[in-house]
Tab-separated table of C-alpha atoms in Angstrom:
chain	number	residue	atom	x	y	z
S	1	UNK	CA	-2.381	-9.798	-6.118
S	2	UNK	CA	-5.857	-9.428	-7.302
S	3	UNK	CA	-8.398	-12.605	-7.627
S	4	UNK	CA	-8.142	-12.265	-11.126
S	5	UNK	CA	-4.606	-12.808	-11.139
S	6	UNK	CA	-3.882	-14.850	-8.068
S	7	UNK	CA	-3.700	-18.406	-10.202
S	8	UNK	CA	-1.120	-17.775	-12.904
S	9	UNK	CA	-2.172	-21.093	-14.408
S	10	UNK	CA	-4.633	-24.279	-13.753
S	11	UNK	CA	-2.905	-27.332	-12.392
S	12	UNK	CA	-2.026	-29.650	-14.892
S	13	UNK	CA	-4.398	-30.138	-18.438
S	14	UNK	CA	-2.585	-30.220	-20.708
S	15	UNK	CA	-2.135	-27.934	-23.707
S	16	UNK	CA	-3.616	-28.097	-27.325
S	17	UNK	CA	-7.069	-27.536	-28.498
S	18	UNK	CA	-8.831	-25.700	-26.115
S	19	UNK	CA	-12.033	-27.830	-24.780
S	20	UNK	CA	-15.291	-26.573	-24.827
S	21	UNK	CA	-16.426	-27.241	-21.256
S	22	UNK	CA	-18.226	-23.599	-20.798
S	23	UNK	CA	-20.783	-24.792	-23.117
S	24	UNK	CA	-21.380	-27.453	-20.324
S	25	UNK	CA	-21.886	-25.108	-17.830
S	26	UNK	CA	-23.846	-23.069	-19.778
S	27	UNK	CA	-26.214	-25.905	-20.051
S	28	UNK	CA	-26.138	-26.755	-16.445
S	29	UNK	CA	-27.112	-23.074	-16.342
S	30	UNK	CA	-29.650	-23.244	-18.800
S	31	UNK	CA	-31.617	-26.479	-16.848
S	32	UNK	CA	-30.888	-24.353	-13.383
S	33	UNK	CA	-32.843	-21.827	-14.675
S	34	UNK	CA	-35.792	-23.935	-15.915
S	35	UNK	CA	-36.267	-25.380	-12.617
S	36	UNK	CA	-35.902	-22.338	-10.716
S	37	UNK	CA	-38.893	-20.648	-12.673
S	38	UNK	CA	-40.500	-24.067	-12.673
S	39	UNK	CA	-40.466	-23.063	-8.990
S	40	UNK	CA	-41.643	-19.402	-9.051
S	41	UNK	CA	-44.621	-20.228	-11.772
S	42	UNK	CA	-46.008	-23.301	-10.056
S	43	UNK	CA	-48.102	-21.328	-7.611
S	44	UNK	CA	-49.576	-19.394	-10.405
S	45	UNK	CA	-50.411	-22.347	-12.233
S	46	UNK	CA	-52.140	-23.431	-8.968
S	47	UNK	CA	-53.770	-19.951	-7.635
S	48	UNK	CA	-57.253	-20.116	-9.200
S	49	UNK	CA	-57.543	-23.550	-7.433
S	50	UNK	CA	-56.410	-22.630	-4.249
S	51	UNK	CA	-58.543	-19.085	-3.721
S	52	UNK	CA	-61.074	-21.424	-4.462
S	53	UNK	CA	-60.245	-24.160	-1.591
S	54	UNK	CA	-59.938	-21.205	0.466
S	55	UNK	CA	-62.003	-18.382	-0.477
S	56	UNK	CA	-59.372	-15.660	-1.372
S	57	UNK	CA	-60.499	-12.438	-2.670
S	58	UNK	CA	-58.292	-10.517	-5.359
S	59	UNK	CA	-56.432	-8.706	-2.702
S	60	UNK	CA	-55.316	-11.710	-0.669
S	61	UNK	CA	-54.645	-14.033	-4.023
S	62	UNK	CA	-52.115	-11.113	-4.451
S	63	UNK	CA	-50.710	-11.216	-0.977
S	64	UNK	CA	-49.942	-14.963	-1.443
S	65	UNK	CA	-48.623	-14.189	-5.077
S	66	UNK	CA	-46.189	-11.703	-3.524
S	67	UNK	CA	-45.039	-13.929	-0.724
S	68	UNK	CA	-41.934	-14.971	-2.549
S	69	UNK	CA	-40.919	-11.379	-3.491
S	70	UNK	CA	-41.135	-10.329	0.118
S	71	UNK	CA	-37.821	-12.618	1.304
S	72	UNK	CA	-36.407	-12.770	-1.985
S	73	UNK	CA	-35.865	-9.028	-2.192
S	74	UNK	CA	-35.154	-8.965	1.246
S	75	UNK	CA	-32.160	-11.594	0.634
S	76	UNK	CA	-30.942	-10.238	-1.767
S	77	UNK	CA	-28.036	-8.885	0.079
S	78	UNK	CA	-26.802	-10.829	2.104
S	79	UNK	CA	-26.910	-13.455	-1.063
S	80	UNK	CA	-25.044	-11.591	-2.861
S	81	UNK	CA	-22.581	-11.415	0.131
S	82	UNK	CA	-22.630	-15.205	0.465
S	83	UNK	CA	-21.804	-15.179	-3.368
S	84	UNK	CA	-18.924	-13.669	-2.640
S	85	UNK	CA	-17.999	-16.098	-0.075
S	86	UNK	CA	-18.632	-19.594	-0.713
S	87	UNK	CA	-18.006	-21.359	-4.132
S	88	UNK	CA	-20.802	-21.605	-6.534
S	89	UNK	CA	-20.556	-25.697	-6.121
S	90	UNK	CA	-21.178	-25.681	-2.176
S	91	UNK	CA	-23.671	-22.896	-2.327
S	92	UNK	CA	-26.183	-23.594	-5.174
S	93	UNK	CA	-27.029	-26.967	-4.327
S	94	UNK	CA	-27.238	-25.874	-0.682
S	95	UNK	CA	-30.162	-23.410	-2.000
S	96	UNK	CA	-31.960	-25.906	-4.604
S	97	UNK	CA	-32.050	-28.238	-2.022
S	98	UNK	CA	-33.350	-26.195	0.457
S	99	UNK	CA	-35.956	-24.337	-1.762
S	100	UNK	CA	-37.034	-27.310	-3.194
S	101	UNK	CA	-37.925	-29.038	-0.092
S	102	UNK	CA	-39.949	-25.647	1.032
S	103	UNK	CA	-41.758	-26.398	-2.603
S	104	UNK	CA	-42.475	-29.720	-1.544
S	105	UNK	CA	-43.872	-28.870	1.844
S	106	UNK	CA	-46.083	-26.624	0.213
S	107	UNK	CA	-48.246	-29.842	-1.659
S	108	UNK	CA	-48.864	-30.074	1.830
S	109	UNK	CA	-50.232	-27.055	3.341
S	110	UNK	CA	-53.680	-27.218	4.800
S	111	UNK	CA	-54.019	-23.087	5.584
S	112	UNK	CA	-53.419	-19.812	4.012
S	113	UNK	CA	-50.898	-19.216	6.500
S	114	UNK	CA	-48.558	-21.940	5.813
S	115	UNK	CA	-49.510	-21.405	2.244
S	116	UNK	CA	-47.447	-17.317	2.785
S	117	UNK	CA	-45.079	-18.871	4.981
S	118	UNK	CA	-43.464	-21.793	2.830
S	119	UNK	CA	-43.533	-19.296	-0.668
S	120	UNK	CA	-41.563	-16.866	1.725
S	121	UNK	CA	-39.282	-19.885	2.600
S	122	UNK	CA	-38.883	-20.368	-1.583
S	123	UNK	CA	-37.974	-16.702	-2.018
S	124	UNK	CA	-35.419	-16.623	0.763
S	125	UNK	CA	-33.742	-19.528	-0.389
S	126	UNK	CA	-33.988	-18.472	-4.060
S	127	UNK	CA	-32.304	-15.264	-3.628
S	128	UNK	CA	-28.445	-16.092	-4.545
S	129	UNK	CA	-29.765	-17.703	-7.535
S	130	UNK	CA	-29.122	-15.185	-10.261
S	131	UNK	CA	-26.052	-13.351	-8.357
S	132	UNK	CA	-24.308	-17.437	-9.035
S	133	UNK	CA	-25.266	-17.343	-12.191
S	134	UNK	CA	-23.656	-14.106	-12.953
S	135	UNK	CA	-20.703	-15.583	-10.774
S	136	UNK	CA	-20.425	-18.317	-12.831
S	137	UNK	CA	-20.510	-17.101	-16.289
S	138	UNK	CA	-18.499	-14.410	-15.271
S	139	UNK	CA	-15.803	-17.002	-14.412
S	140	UNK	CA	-16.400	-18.921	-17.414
S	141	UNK	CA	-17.279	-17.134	-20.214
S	142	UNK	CA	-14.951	-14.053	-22.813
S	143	UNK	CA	-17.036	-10.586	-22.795
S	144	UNK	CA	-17.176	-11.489	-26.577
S	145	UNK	CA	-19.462	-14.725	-25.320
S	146	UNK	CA	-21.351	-13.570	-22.333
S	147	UNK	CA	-24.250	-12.077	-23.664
S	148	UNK	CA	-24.662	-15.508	-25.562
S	149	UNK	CA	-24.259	-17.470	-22.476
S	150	UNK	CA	-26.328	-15.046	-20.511
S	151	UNK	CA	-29.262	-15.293	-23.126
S	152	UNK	CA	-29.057	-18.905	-23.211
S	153	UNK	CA	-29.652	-19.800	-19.498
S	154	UNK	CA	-31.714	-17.239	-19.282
S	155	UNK	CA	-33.827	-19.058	-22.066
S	156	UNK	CA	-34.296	-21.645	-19.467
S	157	UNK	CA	-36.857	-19.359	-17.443
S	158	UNK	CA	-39.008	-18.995	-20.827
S	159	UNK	CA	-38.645	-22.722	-21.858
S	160	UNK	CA	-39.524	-23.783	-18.396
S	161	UNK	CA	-42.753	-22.115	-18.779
S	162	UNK	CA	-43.712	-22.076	-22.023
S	163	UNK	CA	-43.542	-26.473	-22.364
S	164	UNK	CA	-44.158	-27.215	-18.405
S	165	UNK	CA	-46.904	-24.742	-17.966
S	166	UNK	CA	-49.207	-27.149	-19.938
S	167	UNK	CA	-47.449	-29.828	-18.330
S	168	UNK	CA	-48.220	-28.436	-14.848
S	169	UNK	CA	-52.048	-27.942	-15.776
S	170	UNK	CA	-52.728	-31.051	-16.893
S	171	UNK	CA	-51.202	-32.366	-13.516
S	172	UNK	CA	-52.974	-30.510	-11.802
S	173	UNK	CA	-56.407	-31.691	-13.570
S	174	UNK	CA	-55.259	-35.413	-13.541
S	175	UNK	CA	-54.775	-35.162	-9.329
S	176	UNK	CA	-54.971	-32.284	-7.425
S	177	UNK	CA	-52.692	-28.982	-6.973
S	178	UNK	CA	-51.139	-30.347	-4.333
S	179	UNK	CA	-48.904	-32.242	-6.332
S	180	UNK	CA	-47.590	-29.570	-8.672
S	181	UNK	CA	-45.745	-28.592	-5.737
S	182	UNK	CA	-44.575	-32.385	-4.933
S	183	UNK	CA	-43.122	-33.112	-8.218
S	184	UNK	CA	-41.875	-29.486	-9.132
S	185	UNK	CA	-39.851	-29.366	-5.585
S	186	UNK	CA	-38.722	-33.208	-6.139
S	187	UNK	CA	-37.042	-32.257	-9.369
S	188	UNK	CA	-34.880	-29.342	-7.898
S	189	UNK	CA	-34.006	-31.565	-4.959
S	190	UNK	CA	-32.649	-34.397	-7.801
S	191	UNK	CA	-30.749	-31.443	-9.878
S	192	UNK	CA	-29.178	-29.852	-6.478
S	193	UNK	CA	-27.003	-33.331	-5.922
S	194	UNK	CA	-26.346	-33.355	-9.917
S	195	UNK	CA	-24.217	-29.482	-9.688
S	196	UNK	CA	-22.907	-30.404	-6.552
S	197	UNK	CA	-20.783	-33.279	-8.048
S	198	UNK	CA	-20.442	-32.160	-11.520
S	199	UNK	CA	-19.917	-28.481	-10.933
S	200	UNK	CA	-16.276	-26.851	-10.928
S	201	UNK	CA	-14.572	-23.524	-10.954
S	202	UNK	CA	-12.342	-23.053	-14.625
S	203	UNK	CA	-9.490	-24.048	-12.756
S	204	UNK	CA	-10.810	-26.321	-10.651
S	205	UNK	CA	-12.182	-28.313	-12.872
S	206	UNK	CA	-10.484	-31.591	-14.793
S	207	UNK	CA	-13.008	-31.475	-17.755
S	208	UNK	CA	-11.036	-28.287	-18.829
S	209	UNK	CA	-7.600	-27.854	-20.537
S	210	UNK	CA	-5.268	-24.755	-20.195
S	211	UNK	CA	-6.016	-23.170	-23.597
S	212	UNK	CA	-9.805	-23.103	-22.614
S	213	UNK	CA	-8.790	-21.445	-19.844
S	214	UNK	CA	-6.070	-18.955	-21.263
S	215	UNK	CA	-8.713	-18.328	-23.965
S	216	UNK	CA	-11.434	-17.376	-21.309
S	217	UNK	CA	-8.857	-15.500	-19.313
S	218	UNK	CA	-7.479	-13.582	-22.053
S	219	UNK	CA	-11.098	-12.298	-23.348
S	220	UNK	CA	-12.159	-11.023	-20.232
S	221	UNK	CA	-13.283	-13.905	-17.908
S	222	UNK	CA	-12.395	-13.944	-13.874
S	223	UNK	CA	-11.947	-17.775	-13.650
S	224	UNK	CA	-10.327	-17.676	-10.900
S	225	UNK	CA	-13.376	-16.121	-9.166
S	226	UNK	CA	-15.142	-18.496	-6.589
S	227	UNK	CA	-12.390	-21.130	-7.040
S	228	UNK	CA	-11.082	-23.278	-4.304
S	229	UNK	CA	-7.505	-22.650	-5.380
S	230	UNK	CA	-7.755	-18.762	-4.805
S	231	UNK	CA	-6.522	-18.534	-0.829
S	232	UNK	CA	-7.071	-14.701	-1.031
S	233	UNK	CA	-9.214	-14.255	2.677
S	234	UNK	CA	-11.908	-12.040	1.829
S	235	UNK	CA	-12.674	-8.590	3.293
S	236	UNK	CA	-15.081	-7.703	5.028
S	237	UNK	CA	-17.983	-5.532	3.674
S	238	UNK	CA	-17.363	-2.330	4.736
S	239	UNK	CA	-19.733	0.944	4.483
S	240	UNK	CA	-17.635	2.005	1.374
S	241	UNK	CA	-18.510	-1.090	-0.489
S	242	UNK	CA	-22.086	-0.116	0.086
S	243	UNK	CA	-21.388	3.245	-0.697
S	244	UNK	CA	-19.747	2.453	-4.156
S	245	UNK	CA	-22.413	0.200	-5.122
S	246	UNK	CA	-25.123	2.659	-4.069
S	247	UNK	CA	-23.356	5.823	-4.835
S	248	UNK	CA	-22.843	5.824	-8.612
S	249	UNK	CA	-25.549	6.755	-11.036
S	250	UNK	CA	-24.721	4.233	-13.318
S	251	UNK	CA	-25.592	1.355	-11.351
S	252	UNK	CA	-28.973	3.230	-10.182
S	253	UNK	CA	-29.655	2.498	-13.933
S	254	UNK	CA	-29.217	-0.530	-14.150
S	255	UNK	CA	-30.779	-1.154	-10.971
S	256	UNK	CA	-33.855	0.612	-11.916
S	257	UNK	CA	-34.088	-0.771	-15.133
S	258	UNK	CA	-33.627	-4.258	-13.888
S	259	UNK	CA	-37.309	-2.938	-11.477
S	260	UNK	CA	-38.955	-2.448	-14.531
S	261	UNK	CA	-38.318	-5.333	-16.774
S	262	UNK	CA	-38.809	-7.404	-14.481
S	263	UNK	CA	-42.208	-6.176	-13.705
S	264	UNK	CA	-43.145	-7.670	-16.944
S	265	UNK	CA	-42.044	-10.570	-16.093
S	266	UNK	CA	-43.970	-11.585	-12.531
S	267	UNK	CA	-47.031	-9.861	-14.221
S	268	UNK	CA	-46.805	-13.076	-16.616
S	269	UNK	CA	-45.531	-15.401	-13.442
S	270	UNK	CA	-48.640	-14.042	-11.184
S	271	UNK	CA	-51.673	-13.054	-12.427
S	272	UNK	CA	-51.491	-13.896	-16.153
S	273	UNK	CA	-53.109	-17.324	-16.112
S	274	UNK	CA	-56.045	-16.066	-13.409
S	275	UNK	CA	-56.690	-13.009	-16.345
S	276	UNK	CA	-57.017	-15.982	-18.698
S	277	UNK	CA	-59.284	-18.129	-16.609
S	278	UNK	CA	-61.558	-15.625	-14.727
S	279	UNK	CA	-61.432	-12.495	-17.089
S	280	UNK	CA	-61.756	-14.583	-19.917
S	281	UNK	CA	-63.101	-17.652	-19.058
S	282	UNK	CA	-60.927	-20.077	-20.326
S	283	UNK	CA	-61.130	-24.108	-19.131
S	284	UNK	CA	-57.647	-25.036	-17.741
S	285	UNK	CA	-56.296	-27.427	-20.589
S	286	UNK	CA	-56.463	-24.578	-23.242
S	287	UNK	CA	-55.130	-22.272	-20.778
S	288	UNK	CA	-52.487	-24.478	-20.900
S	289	UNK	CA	-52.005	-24.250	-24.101
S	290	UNK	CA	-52.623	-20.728	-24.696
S	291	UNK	CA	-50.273	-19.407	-21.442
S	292	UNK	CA	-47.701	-20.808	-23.360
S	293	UNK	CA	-47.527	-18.836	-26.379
S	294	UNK	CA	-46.521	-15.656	-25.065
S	295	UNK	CA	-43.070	-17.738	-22.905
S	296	UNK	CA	-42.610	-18.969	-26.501
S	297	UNK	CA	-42.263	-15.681	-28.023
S	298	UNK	CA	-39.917	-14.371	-24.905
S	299	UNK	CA	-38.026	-17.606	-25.534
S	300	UNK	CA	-37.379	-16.585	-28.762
S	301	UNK	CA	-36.913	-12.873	-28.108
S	302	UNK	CA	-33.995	-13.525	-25.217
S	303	UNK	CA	-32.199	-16.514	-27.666
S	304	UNK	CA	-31.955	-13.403	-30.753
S	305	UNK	CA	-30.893	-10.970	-27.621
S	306	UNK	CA	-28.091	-12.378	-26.681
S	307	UNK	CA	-26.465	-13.656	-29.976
S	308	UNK	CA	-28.008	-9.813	-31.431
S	309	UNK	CA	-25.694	-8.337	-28.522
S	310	UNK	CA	-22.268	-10.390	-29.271
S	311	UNK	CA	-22.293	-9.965	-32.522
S	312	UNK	CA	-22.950	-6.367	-32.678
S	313	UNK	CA	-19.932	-6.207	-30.438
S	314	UNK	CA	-17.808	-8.136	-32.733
S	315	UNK	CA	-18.903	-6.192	-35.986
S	316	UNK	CA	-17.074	-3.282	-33.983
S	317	UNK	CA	-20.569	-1.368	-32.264
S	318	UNK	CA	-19.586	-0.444	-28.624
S	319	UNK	CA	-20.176	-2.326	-25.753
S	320	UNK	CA	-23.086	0.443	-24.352
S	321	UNK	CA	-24.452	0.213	-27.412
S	322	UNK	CA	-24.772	-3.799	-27.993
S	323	UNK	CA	-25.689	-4.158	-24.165
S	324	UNK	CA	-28.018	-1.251	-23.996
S	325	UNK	CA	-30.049	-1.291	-27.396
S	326	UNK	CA	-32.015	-5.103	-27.087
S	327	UNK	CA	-32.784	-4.085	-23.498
S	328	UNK	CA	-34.172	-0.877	-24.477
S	329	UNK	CA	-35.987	-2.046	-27.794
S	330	UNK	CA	-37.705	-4.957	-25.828
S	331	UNK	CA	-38.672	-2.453	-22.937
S	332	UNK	CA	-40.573	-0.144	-25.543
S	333	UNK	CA	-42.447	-3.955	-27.370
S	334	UNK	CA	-43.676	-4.783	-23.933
S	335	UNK	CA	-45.436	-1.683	-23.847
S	336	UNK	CA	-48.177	-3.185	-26.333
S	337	UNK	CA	-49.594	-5.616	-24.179
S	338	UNK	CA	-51.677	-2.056	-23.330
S	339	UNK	CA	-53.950	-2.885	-26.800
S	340	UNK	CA	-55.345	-5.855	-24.417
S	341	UNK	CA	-57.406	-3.235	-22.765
S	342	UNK	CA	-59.137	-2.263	-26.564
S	343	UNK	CA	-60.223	-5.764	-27.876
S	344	UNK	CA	-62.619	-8.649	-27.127
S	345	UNK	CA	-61.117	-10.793	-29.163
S	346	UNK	CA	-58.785	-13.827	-27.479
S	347	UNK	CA	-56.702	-14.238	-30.192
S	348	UNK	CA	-55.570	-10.514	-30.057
S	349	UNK	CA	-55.549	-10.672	-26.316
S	350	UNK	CA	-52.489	-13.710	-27.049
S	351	UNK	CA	-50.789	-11.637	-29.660
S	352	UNK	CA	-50.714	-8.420	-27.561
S	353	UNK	CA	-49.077	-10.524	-24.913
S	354	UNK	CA	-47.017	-12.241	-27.189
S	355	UNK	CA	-45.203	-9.288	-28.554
S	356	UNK	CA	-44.989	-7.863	-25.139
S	357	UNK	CA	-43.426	-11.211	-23.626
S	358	UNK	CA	-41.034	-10.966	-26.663
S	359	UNK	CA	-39.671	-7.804	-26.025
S	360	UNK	CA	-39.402	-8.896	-22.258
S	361	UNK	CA	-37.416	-11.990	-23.802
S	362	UNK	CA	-35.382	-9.357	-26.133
S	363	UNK	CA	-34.440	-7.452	-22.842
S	364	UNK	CA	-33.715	-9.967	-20.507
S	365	UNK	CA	-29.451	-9.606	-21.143
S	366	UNK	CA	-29.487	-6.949	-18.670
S	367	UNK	CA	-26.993	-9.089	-16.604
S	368	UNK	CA	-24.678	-8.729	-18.989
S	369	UNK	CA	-24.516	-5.408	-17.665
S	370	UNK	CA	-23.635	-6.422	-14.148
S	371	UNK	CA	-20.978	-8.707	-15.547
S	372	UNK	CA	-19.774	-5.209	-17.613
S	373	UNK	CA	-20.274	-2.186	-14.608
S	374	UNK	CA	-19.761	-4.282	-11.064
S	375	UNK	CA	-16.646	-3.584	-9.504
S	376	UNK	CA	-14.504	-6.983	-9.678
S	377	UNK	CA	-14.505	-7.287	-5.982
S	378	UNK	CA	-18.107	-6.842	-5.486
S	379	UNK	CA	-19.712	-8.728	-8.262
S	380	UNK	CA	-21.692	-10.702	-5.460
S	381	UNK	CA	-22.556	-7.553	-3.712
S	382	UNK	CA	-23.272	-5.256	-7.133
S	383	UNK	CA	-25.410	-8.557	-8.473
S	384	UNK	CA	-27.551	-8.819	-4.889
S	385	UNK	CA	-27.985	-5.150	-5.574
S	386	UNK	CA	-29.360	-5.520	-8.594
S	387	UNK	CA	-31.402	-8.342	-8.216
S	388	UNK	CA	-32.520	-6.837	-4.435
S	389	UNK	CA	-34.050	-3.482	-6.663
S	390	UNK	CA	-35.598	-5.552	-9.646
S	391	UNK	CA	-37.063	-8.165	-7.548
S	392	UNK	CA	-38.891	-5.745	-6.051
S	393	UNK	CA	-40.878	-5.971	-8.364
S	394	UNK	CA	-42.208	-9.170	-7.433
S	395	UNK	CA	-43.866	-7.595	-4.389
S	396	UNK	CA	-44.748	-4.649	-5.923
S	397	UNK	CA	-46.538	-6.187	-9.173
S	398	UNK	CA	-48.719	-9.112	-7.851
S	399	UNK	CA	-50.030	-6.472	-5.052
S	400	UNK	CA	-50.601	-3.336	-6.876
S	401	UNK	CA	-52.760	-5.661	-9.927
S	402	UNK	CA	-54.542	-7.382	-6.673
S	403	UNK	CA	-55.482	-3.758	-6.050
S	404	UNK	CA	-55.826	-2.043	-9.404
S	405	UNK	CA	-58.282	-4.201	-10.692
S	406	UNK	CA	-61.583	-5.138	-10.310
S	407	UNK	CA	-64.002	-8.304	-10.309
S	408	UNK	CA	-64.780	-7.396	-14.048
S	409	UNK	CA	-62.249	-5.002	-15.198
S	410	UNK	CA	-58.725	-5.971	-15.759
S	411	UNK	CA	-57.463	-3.159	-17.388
S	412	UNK	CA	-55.586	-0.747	-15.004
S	413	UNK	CA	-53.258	-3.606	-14.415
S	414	UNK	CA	-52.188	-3.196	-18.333
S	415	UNK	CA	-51.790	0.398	-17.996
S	416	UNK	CA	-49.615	0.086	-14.669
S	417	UNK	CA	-47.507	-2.236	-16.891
S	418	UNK	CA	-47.120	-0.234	-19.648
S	419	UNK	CA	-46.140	3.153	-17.685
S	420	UNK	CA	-43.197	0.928	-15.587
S	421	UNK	CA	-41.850	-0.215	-18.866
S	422	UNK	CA	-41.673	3.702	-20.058
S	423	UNK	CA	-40.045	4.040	-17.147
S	424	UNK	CA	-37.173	1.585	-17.352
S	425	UNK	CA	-36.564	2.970	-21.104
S	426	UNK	CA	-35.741	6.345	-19.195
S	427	UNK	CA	-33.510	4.770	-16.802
S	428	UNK	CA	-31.551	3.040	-19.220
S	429	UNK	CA	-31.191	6.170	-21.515
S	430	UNK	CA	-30.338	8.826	-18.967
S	431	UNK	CA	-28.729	7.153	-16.302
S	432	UNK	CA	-26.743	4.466	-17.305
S	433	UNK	CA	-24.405	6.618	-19.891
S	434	UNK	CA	-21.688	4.974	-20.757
S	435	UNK	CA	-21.092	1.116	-20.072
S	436	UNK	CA	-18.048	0.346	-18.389
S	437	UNK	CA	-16.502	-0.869	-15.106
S	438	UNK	CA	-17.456	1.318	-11.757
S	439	UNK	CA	-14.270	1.309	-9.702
S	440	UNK	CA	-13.591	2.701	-6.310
């Protein structure tokens, strides 16, 4: 009997009206996701202060941006193996906990060193972050609703930054940087205890009714996956799951893809407030201000995504072609933050940006596509892939800018940016065909 299956029904409900607890989890999601990013953009927020404190140069501001890329590529995999292993309610909190406390500890630091250590620390326990996610709304949500869901937690990375980035600036200029870390890593460590006894699997869960879970089962939704219930032992990984997952050109796609977008992304997590405040020489409280505008135009661009994506999917378009054509739309808008390089002018500088974060927002569904293309017993694995090859990004990005630019000239760092985006728009045209489920 497959996982799918192996619950015929929930325990007990009741019947009726089916409840609405998804959107619930959704929104547990959603405030996840804020305080993970919270998490990966503090240090940003932080970095002109600290190269200051202790005299980095360009190329060893981007070492220490990098540091969390570095473990949370390298953990990718054997997250996404512990997603497939341990129940989204024991293991999230396990990792908020612990990456929060690593945050904390990082207030602390007194050296360089400990500075790279502890963001490696936040990387490695970061890592199953995303795969859960994708557990979880895989479990929970219809394919008719899980671009919607998908684009609303994701939201939370965007939202995060665009109102705490100010937030985190003018904490920073009230005390010291020290304690962005304290109170950034003190929230995650309150939220870990908060999923831990409010979280539950569909079936699992007494906030849920039978025809909520019928309804999610019957469009599409696992929720049995990662429940308590299902006594299925699981497999080990074997070299033929590795080989599925890394054999098909499909995935490659999606993996590359992911690479690209998401180089977008830790350009505006890394080095976009240090452009603003040396290259431009803006004071901290209106970098505040003005850092946020472009996460409020990719907070807008991934909440029309995702509600773009379902309903072209209900109005009858294809499920390649209501997956595929935000990601690929957004991908080719993000390519305009090039036009930075050919104006003086701030206010351009922020639009340029703006329309480029949008299109990041706009593309940001592309888990929607490992809900769609993983094989159903390797969604953990398929989703560590994924993340693994896109988060490499994170090393790859804060490095090669560190290196590309110079003391006065920021603009190779735009055209790096703007050739990776061309890229993913290949990979998602020629390689990923045809959406649908890779089986072995």
């Amino acid at each position: 009997m497959s996982q799918s299956t192996a619950l015929s029904a929930p325990a007990s409900k009741g019947t009726g009206k089916a409840t609405k607890m998804r959107y619930v989890v959704a929104l547990m999601l959603f405030l996840t996701v804020v305080i993970n990013y919270m998490d990966r953009s503090n240090l940003s927020v932080a970095a002109p202060l600290i190269a200051d404190e202790f005299g980095l140069d360009t190329a060893q501001q981007g070492l220490l941006l990098s540091a969390f890329g570095w473990t949370y590529a390298a953990m990718q995999l054997p997250g996404g193996w512990l997603v497939d292993r341990v129940q989204p309610r024991l293991l999230y909190p396990i990792c908020l906990v612990l990456w929060s406390i690593a945050t904390i500890f990082m207030g602390l630091a007194g050296s360089f060193v400990a500075l790279i250590v502890l963001r490696m620390a936040v990387g490695g326990f970061e890592a199953p972050a995303y795969p859960i996610n994708n557990k979880v709304v895989t479990a929970w949500f219809p394919e008719r609703e899980r671009a919607s869901a998908i684009g609303f937690y994701t939201s939370g990375q965007f939202i995060g930054l665009a109102l705490l980035t100010p937030v985190l600036l003018w904490l920073q200029h009230a005390l010291t940087w020290h304690w962005v870390f304290v109170v950034t890593g003190g929230v995650g460590v309150v939220w870990g205890l908060v999923w831990y006894f409010v979280y539950r699997n569909p079936v699992d869960s007494k906030r849920v009714n039978a025809a909520e879970v019928d309804y999610i089962r019957e469009g599409g939704g696992l929720v049995d996956l990662g429940s308590a219930k299902t006594k299925e032992v699981k497999p080990k990984l074997s070299k033929a799951d590795f080989a599925l997952v890394l054999g098909r050109r499909k995935l490659w796609g999606i993996y590359i893809g992911q690479f690209c977008l998401t180089s977008t992304l830790w350009f505006f997590l890394t080095w976009f407030p240090t452009y603003l405040v040396t290259y431009r020489q803006m004071d901290y409280i209106k970098t505040g201000f003005l850092a946020s505008l472009p996460f409020v135009a990719a907070l807008v661009g991934v909440l029309i995504s995702g509600v773009l994506s379902d309903l072209m999917l209900t109005r009858g378009a294809s499920l390649g072609t209501s997956r595929k054509l935000p990601i690929i739309v957004g991908l080719l808008l993000s390519m305009s933050m090039i036009g930075a390089i050919f104006t003086d002018s701030t206010a351009m500088v922020i639009m340029f940006m703006s329309i480029a974060f949008f299109g990041n927002g706009l593309a940001s569904i592309t888990w929607s596509l490992v809900s769609a293309m993983a094989p159903s017993h390797l969604i953990g694995l398929t989703g560590g892939m994924f993340n693994f090859i896109g988060n490499l990004s994170s090393i790859a990005t804060p490095i090669v800018i560190g290196l590309l630019v110079s003391a006065t000239d920021f603009g190779p760092a735009f055209i790096y940016m703007t050739v990776v985006a061309a890229a993913g728009i290949l990979a998602y045209v020629f390689l990923v065909g045809k959406v649908q489920r890779v089986e072995s």
